[in-house]
Short mmCIF file of C-alpha atoms in Angstrom, two decimals:
data_model
loop_
_atom_site.label_atom_id
_atom_site.label_comp_id
_atom_site.label_asym_id
_atom_site.label_seq_id
_atom_site.Cartn_x
_atom_site.Cartn_y
_atom_site.Cartn_z
CA LEU E 1 26.10 -68.40 37.62
CA VAL E 2 26.16 -67.49 33.91
CA CYS E 3 25.72 -69.37 30.65
CA GLY E 4 27.94 -72.12 31.99
CA HIS E 5 30.98 -72.26 29.73
CA SER E 6 34.55 -71.19 30.44
CA LEU E 7 35.99 -68.22 28.56
CA THR E 8 39.56 -69.51 28.67
CA GLY E 9 41.47 -67.98 25.77
CA TRP E 10 38.83 -65.31 25.22
CA VAL E 11 40.51 -61.97 25.07
CA LEU E 12 37.98 -59.60 26.46
CA SER E 13 34.95 -59.13 28.64
CA LEU E 14 33.16 -55.82 28.05
CA GLN E 15 30.69 -54.51 30.61
CA PRO E 16 29.04 -51.28 31.77
CA ALA E 17 28.88 -49.66 35.17
CA VAL E 18 25.41 -48.38 35.99
CA SER E 19 26.53 -44.76 36.17
CA VAL E 20 25.44 -41.18 35.41
CA GLY E 21 23.50 -40.91 32.14
CA ASN E 22 23.70 -44.71 31.61
CA VAL E 23 26.54 -43.94 29.19
CA GLY E 24 28.33 -47.27 29.66
CA GLN E 25 25.14 -49.23 28.99
CA LEU E 26 24.38 -47.21 25.86
CA ALA E 27 27.95 -47.76 24.61
CA VAL E 28 27.67 -51.53 25.18
CA ASP E 29 24.37 -51.43 23.25
CA LEU E 30 26.21 -49.94 20.26
CA VAL E 31 28.91 -52.64 20.38
CA ILE E 32 26.41 -55.52 20.65
CA ALA E 33 24.18 -54.16 17.86
CA THR E 34 27.01 -53.24 15.46
CA LEU E 35 28.97 -56.47 15.84
CA HIS E 36 25.76 -58.55 15.76
CA MET E 37 26.79 -60.35 18.94
CA SER E 38 24.66 -63.36 19.80
CA LYS E 39 23.09 -64.00 23.18
CA ALA E 40 25.13 -66.58 25.09
CA GLY E 41 23.18 -66.62 28.34
CA TYR E 42 22.30 -64.51 31.33
CA PHE E 43 23.88 -63.40 34.59
CA TYR E 44 21.65 -64.71 37.35
CA THR E 45 21.62 -62.34 40.33
CA ASP E 46 19.24 -61.07 43.02
CA CYS E 47 21.18 -57.77 43.27
CA LEU E 48 19.46 -56.00 40.36
CA VAL E 49 15.88 -54.75 40.11
CA PRO E 50 13.95 -57.50 38.23
CA MET E 51 13.00 -56.60 34.68
CA VAL E 52 11.80 -58.24 31.50
CA GLY E 53 11.22 -56.79 28.05
CA ASN E 54 11.29 -57.41 24.31
CA ASN E 55 14.51 -57.98 22.36
CA PRO E 56 16.35 -54.61 22.42
CA TYR E 57 18.37 -55.57 19.33
CA ALA E 58 15.45 -56.70 17.16
CA THR E 59 16.23 -56.54 13.45
CA ALA E 60 12.96 -58.00 12.13
CA GLU E 61 9.47 -58.80 13.29
CA ASP E 62 10.26 -62.47 13.85
CA ASN E 63 12.94 -61.77 16.51
CA SER E 64 11.34 -58.74 18.15
CA GLY E 65 9.24 -60.91 20.49
CA GLU E 66 12.25 -62.59 22.14
CA LEU E 67 12.45 -61.76 25.82
CA SER E 68 15.39 -60.09 27.52
CA ILE E 69 16.10 -59.65 31.23
CA ASN E 70 18.15 -57.39 33.52
CA ALA E 71 21.64 -58.88 32.96
CA GLU E 72 22.56 -60.82 29.83
CA VAL E 73 25.74 -62.10 28.23
CA TYR E 74 26.51 -61.75 24.51
CA SER E 75 29.42 -63.26 22.61
CA LEU E 76 31.37 -62.87 19.37
CA PRO E 77 33.62 -65.93 18.95
CA SER E 78 35.46 -64.49 15.92
CA LYS E 79 36.89 -61.67 18.06
CA LYS E 80 36.97 -63.71 21.29
CA LEU E 81 34.78 -61.00 22.80
CA VAL E 82 32.08 -61.37 25.42
CA ALA E 83 29.83 -58.54 26.62
CA LEU E 84 27.70 -58.32 29.74
CA GLN E 85 24.81 -55.88 29.44
CA ILE E 86 23.08 -54.60 32.60
CA ARG E 87 19.61 -53.10 32.15
CA SER E 88 18.37 -52.20 35.62
CA PRO E 89 19.67 -50.44 38.75
CA PHE E 90 20.91 -52.10 41.91
CA ILE E 91 18.67 -52.99 44.80
CA LYS E 92 19.67 -51.00 47.90
CA ASN E 93 22.81 -52.35 49.63
CA LYS E 94 23.29 -55.00 46.93
CA SER E 95 26.01 -53.36 44.82
CA ARG E 96 28.89 -54.88 46.83
CA PRO E 97 27.54 -58.47 46.63
CA PHE E 98 27.04 -57.93 42.89
CA CYS E 99 30.65 -56.80 42.46
CA GLU E 100 31.86 -59.86 44.37
CA ALA E 101 29.74 -62.19 42.20
CA LEU E 102 30.87 -60.45 39.01
CA LEU E 103 34.59 -60.63 39.81
CA SER E 104 34.17 -64.23 40.96
CA TRP E 105 32.70 -65.00 37.51
CA VAL E 106 35.55 -63.15 35.78
CA LYS E 107 38.12 -65.20 37.73
CA SER E 108 36.37 -68.56 37.27
CA SER E 109 35.64 -68.04 33.56
CA ASN E 110 39.35 -67.32 32.88
CA CYS E 111 38.68 -64.35 30.61
CA ALA E 112 41.97 -62.55 30.00
CA ARG E 113 40.88 -58.93 30.37
CA VAL E 114 37.90 -56.85 31.45
CA VAL E 115 36.95 -53.43 30.11
CA LEU E 116 34.48 -51.46 32.20
CA LEU E 117 32.65 -48.59 30.47
CA SER E 118 31.56 -45.86 32.85
CA SER E 119 30.84 -42.17 33.40
CA SER E 120 31.24 -39.53 36.09
CA HIS E 121 29.50 -36.26 36.98
CA ALA E 122 30.92 -33.43 34.85
CA TYR E 123 30.00 -30.82 37.48
CA GLN E 124 32.16 -32.47 40.16
CA ARG E 125 35.46 -32.23 38.28
CA ASP E 126 38.38 -30.47 39.90
CA ASP E 127 40.41 -27.78 38.08
CA GLU E 128 42.84 -30.28 36.51
CA GLN E 129 39.99 -32.44 35.18
CA LEU E 130 38.39 -29.45 33.43
CA LEU E 131 41.33 -29.28 31.01
CA GLY E 132 41.39 -31.07 27.66
CA THR E 133 39.36 -34.15 26.80
CA PRO E 134 36.40 -35.30 28.96
CA LEU E 135 37.53 -38.93 28.49
CA ARG E 136 39.68 -40.79 31.03
CA TYR E 137 41.09 -44.26 31.63
CA LEU E 138 42.32 -46.40 34.53
CA LEU E 139 44.40 -49.61 34.38
CA THR E 140 44.95 -52.13 37.15
CA PRO E 141 48.67 -52.82 37.82
CA ASP E 142 48.49 -56.17 36.01
CA LEU E 143 47.07 -54.58 32.86
CA GLU E 144 49.36 -51.54 33.12
CA LYS E 145 52.34 -53.87 32.59
CA ALA E 146 50.77 -55.22 29.40
CA VAL E 147 49.28 -52.15 27.68
CA GLY E 148 50.39 -49.06 29.60
CA GLY E 149 52.79 -48.00 26.83
CA LEU E 150 50.00 -48.11 24.24
CA MET E 151 47.91 -45.65 26.27
CA GLN E 152 50.86 -43.23 26.18
CA GLU E 153 51.08 -43.65 22.40
CA LEU E 154 47.36 -42.92 22.07
CA ASN E 155 47.92 -39.80 24.17
CA TRP E 156 45.15 -40.78 26.57
CA LYS E 157 44.67 -39.08 29.94
CA GLU E 158 44.63 -41.21 33.07
CA MET E 159 41.89 -40.45 35.61
CA GLU E 160 43.41 -37.97 38.05
CA LYS E 161 43.41 -38.58 41.78
CA VAL E 162 41.98 -35.73 43.84
CA ALA E 163 42.79 -34.35 47.29
CA ALA E 164 41.18 -36.43 50.04
CA TYR E 165 40.72 -33.30 52.19
CA PRO E 166 40.69 -30.28 49.85
CA GLY E 167 42.09 -27.15 51.46
CA ILE E 168 43.21 -29.04 54.55
CA ASN E 169 45.64 -31.64 53.23
CA ASP E 170 46.18 -31.48 49.46
CA ALA E 171 49.05 -33.98 49.58
CA GLU E 172 46.86 -37.03 50.27
CA LYS E 173 45.24 -38.06 46.99
CA ILE E 174 42.41 -40.52 46.40
CA LEU E 175 40.53 -41.95 43.43
CA HIS E 176 37.14 -40.25 43.29
CA ILE E 177 34.50 -41.14 40.65
CA PRO E 178 31.29 -39.32 41.61
CA GLY E 179 28.26 -40.70 39.77
CA GLY E 180 30.30 -43.75 38.71
CA GLY E 181 28.21 -46.32 40.58
CA ILE E 182 30.22 -49.52 41.13
CA THR E 183 33.20 -48.31 39.06
CA LYS E 184 35.57 -47.50 41.92
CA LEU E 185 34.68 -50.63 43.89
CA LEU E 186 35.15 -52.93 40.87
CA PHE E 187 38.43 -51.26 39.97
CA THR E 188 39.98 -51.34 43.47
CA GLU E 189 38.87 -54.95 43.99
CA SER E 190 40.34 -55.93 40.60
CA CYS E 191 43.64 -54.27 41.60
CA SER E 192 43.84 -56.38 44.76
CA LYS E 193 42.70 -59.61 43.06
CA GLY E 194 45.21 -59.38 40.19
CA ILE E 195 42.50 -58.99 37.52
CA GLN E 196 43.48 -57.21 34.30
CA MET E 197 40.85 -54.47 34.15
CA ALA E 198 40.64 -51.20 32.25
CA VAL E 199 38.08 -48.53 33.07
CA LEU E 200 37.15 -46.12 30.27
CA LEU E 201 34.93 -43.26 31.36
CA LYS E 202 33.50 -39.93 30.26
CA PHE E 203 32.59 -36.88 32.31
CA CYS E 204 28.97 -36.04 31.50
CA SER E 205 25.64 -34.74 32.77
CA GLU E 206 22.18 -36.33 32.80
CA GLY E 207 20.11 -35.59 29.71
CA ASP E 208 20.39 -36.81 26.14
CA ASN E 209 23.44 -39.03 26.64
CA ILE E 210 23.52 -40.56 23.16
CA PRO E 211 26.43 -38.27 22.05
CA ASP E 212 28.32 -39.32 25.22
CA ALA E 213 27.80 -42.98 24.36
CA PHE E 214 29.20 -42.42 20.85
CA ALA E 215 32.19 -40.55 22.30
CA LEU E 216 32.88 -43.39 24.77
CA VAL E 217 32.53 -46.18 22.22
CA ASN E 218 34.80 -44.30 19.77
CA TYR E 219 37.33 -43.98 22.62
CA LEU E 220 37.11 -47.75 23.18
CA ASN E 221 37.55 -48.32 19.45
CA GLU E 222 40.74 -46.23 19.32
CA TRP E 223 42.30 -48.91 21.51
CA LEU E 224 40.58 -52.16 20.53
CA GLN E 225 39.72 -51.50 16.86
CA LEU E 226 36.38 -53.31 17.12
CA ILE E 227 35.33 -51.64 13.87
CA LYS E 228 37.85 -50.61 11.27
CA SER E 229 37.87 -47.05 10.02
CA GLU E 230 40.14 -45.44 7.48
CA SER E 231 39.30 -41.98 8.84
CA LYS E 232 40.63 -40.30 11.98
CA ASN E 233 37.50 -38.15 12.06
CA SER E 234 35.33 -39.25 15.01
CA SER E 235 32.08 -38.35 13.21
CA ASP E 236 33.01 -40.70 10.35
CA VAL E 237 33.63 -43.51 12.85
CA SER E 238 30.38 -42.69 14.69
CA SER E 239 28.38 -43.22 11.51
CA GLN E 240 29.60 -46.84 11.40
CA TRP E 241 28.00 -47.78 14.73
CA GLN E 242 24.58 -49.35 14.40
CA ILE E 243 21.87 -47.89 16.64
CA PRO E 244 19.72 -50.65 18.20
CA SER E 245 15.98 -50.61 17.53
CA SER E 246 15.22 -50.12 21.25
CA TRP E 247 16.73 -46.60 21.17
CA ARG E 248 13.59 -45.37 19.43
CA LEU E 249 11.97 -45.56 22.88
CA LEU E 250 14.85 -44.02 24.81
CA PHE E 251 12.86 -40.92 25.76
CA GLY E 252 9.44 -42.58 25.87
CA ASN E 253 6.54 -41.88 23.56
CA GLY E 254 5.71 -38.41 22.29
CA LEU E 255 3.20 -36.17 24.08
CA PRO E 256 -0.40 -37.32 23.52
CA PRO E 257 -2.33 -34.78 21.36
CA ALA E 258 -5.22 -34.99 23.86
CA LEU E 259 -3.13 -32.91 26.28
CA PHE E 260 -3.59 -29.86 24.08
#
């Protein structure tokens, strides 16, 4: 299914949900570019819209012509870290088969933990979610046992459950992640399959989502310390992330002068 080799003993698999503002994908871009992760293979699937393009992490002219596709795997052996980057949306009705294939790979590759980077519509928050930080986390029961105490130390806020039937029955609470794409499905399936998964997400709106990506990757770094920083100031940490060359084209080309 993917690059072939087992990830037994590897600590972490990092991957994005295709969610509002593409914040998870942008955050994974920052991790891959900054840590100079090398391409280990690709995730072969018919669930994503086909796509091919130049190397999004080109650092020089000689590697800019390398081709990249819709789902690729990058690795960093020194940190026992593997990252899956997804670059295109799901084909209609194919998100569930993709989740099944992805979790099957996670189980068969024996990677210890999975961190899913995601986002959710800011305008659909309830009153409780409007308070404090726009960042939230979720842990499956198996991961809660291992790192739950650390999240308390970091003073992180767990994603709140909301009323299933607001105004009718406020006692019944459900997990609701509007705009989160496959986030809820992957998380609930991981809970039932005994997979150690953490979801880190940010409430945001569509637009220029680069600041959201920096906020999410700094949030991830608070926990995993992927890059070391002496400062507690988030802007100081942000300056240490390397922006990939492909971000120059994030908003397309400028307006052609001929229009005016």
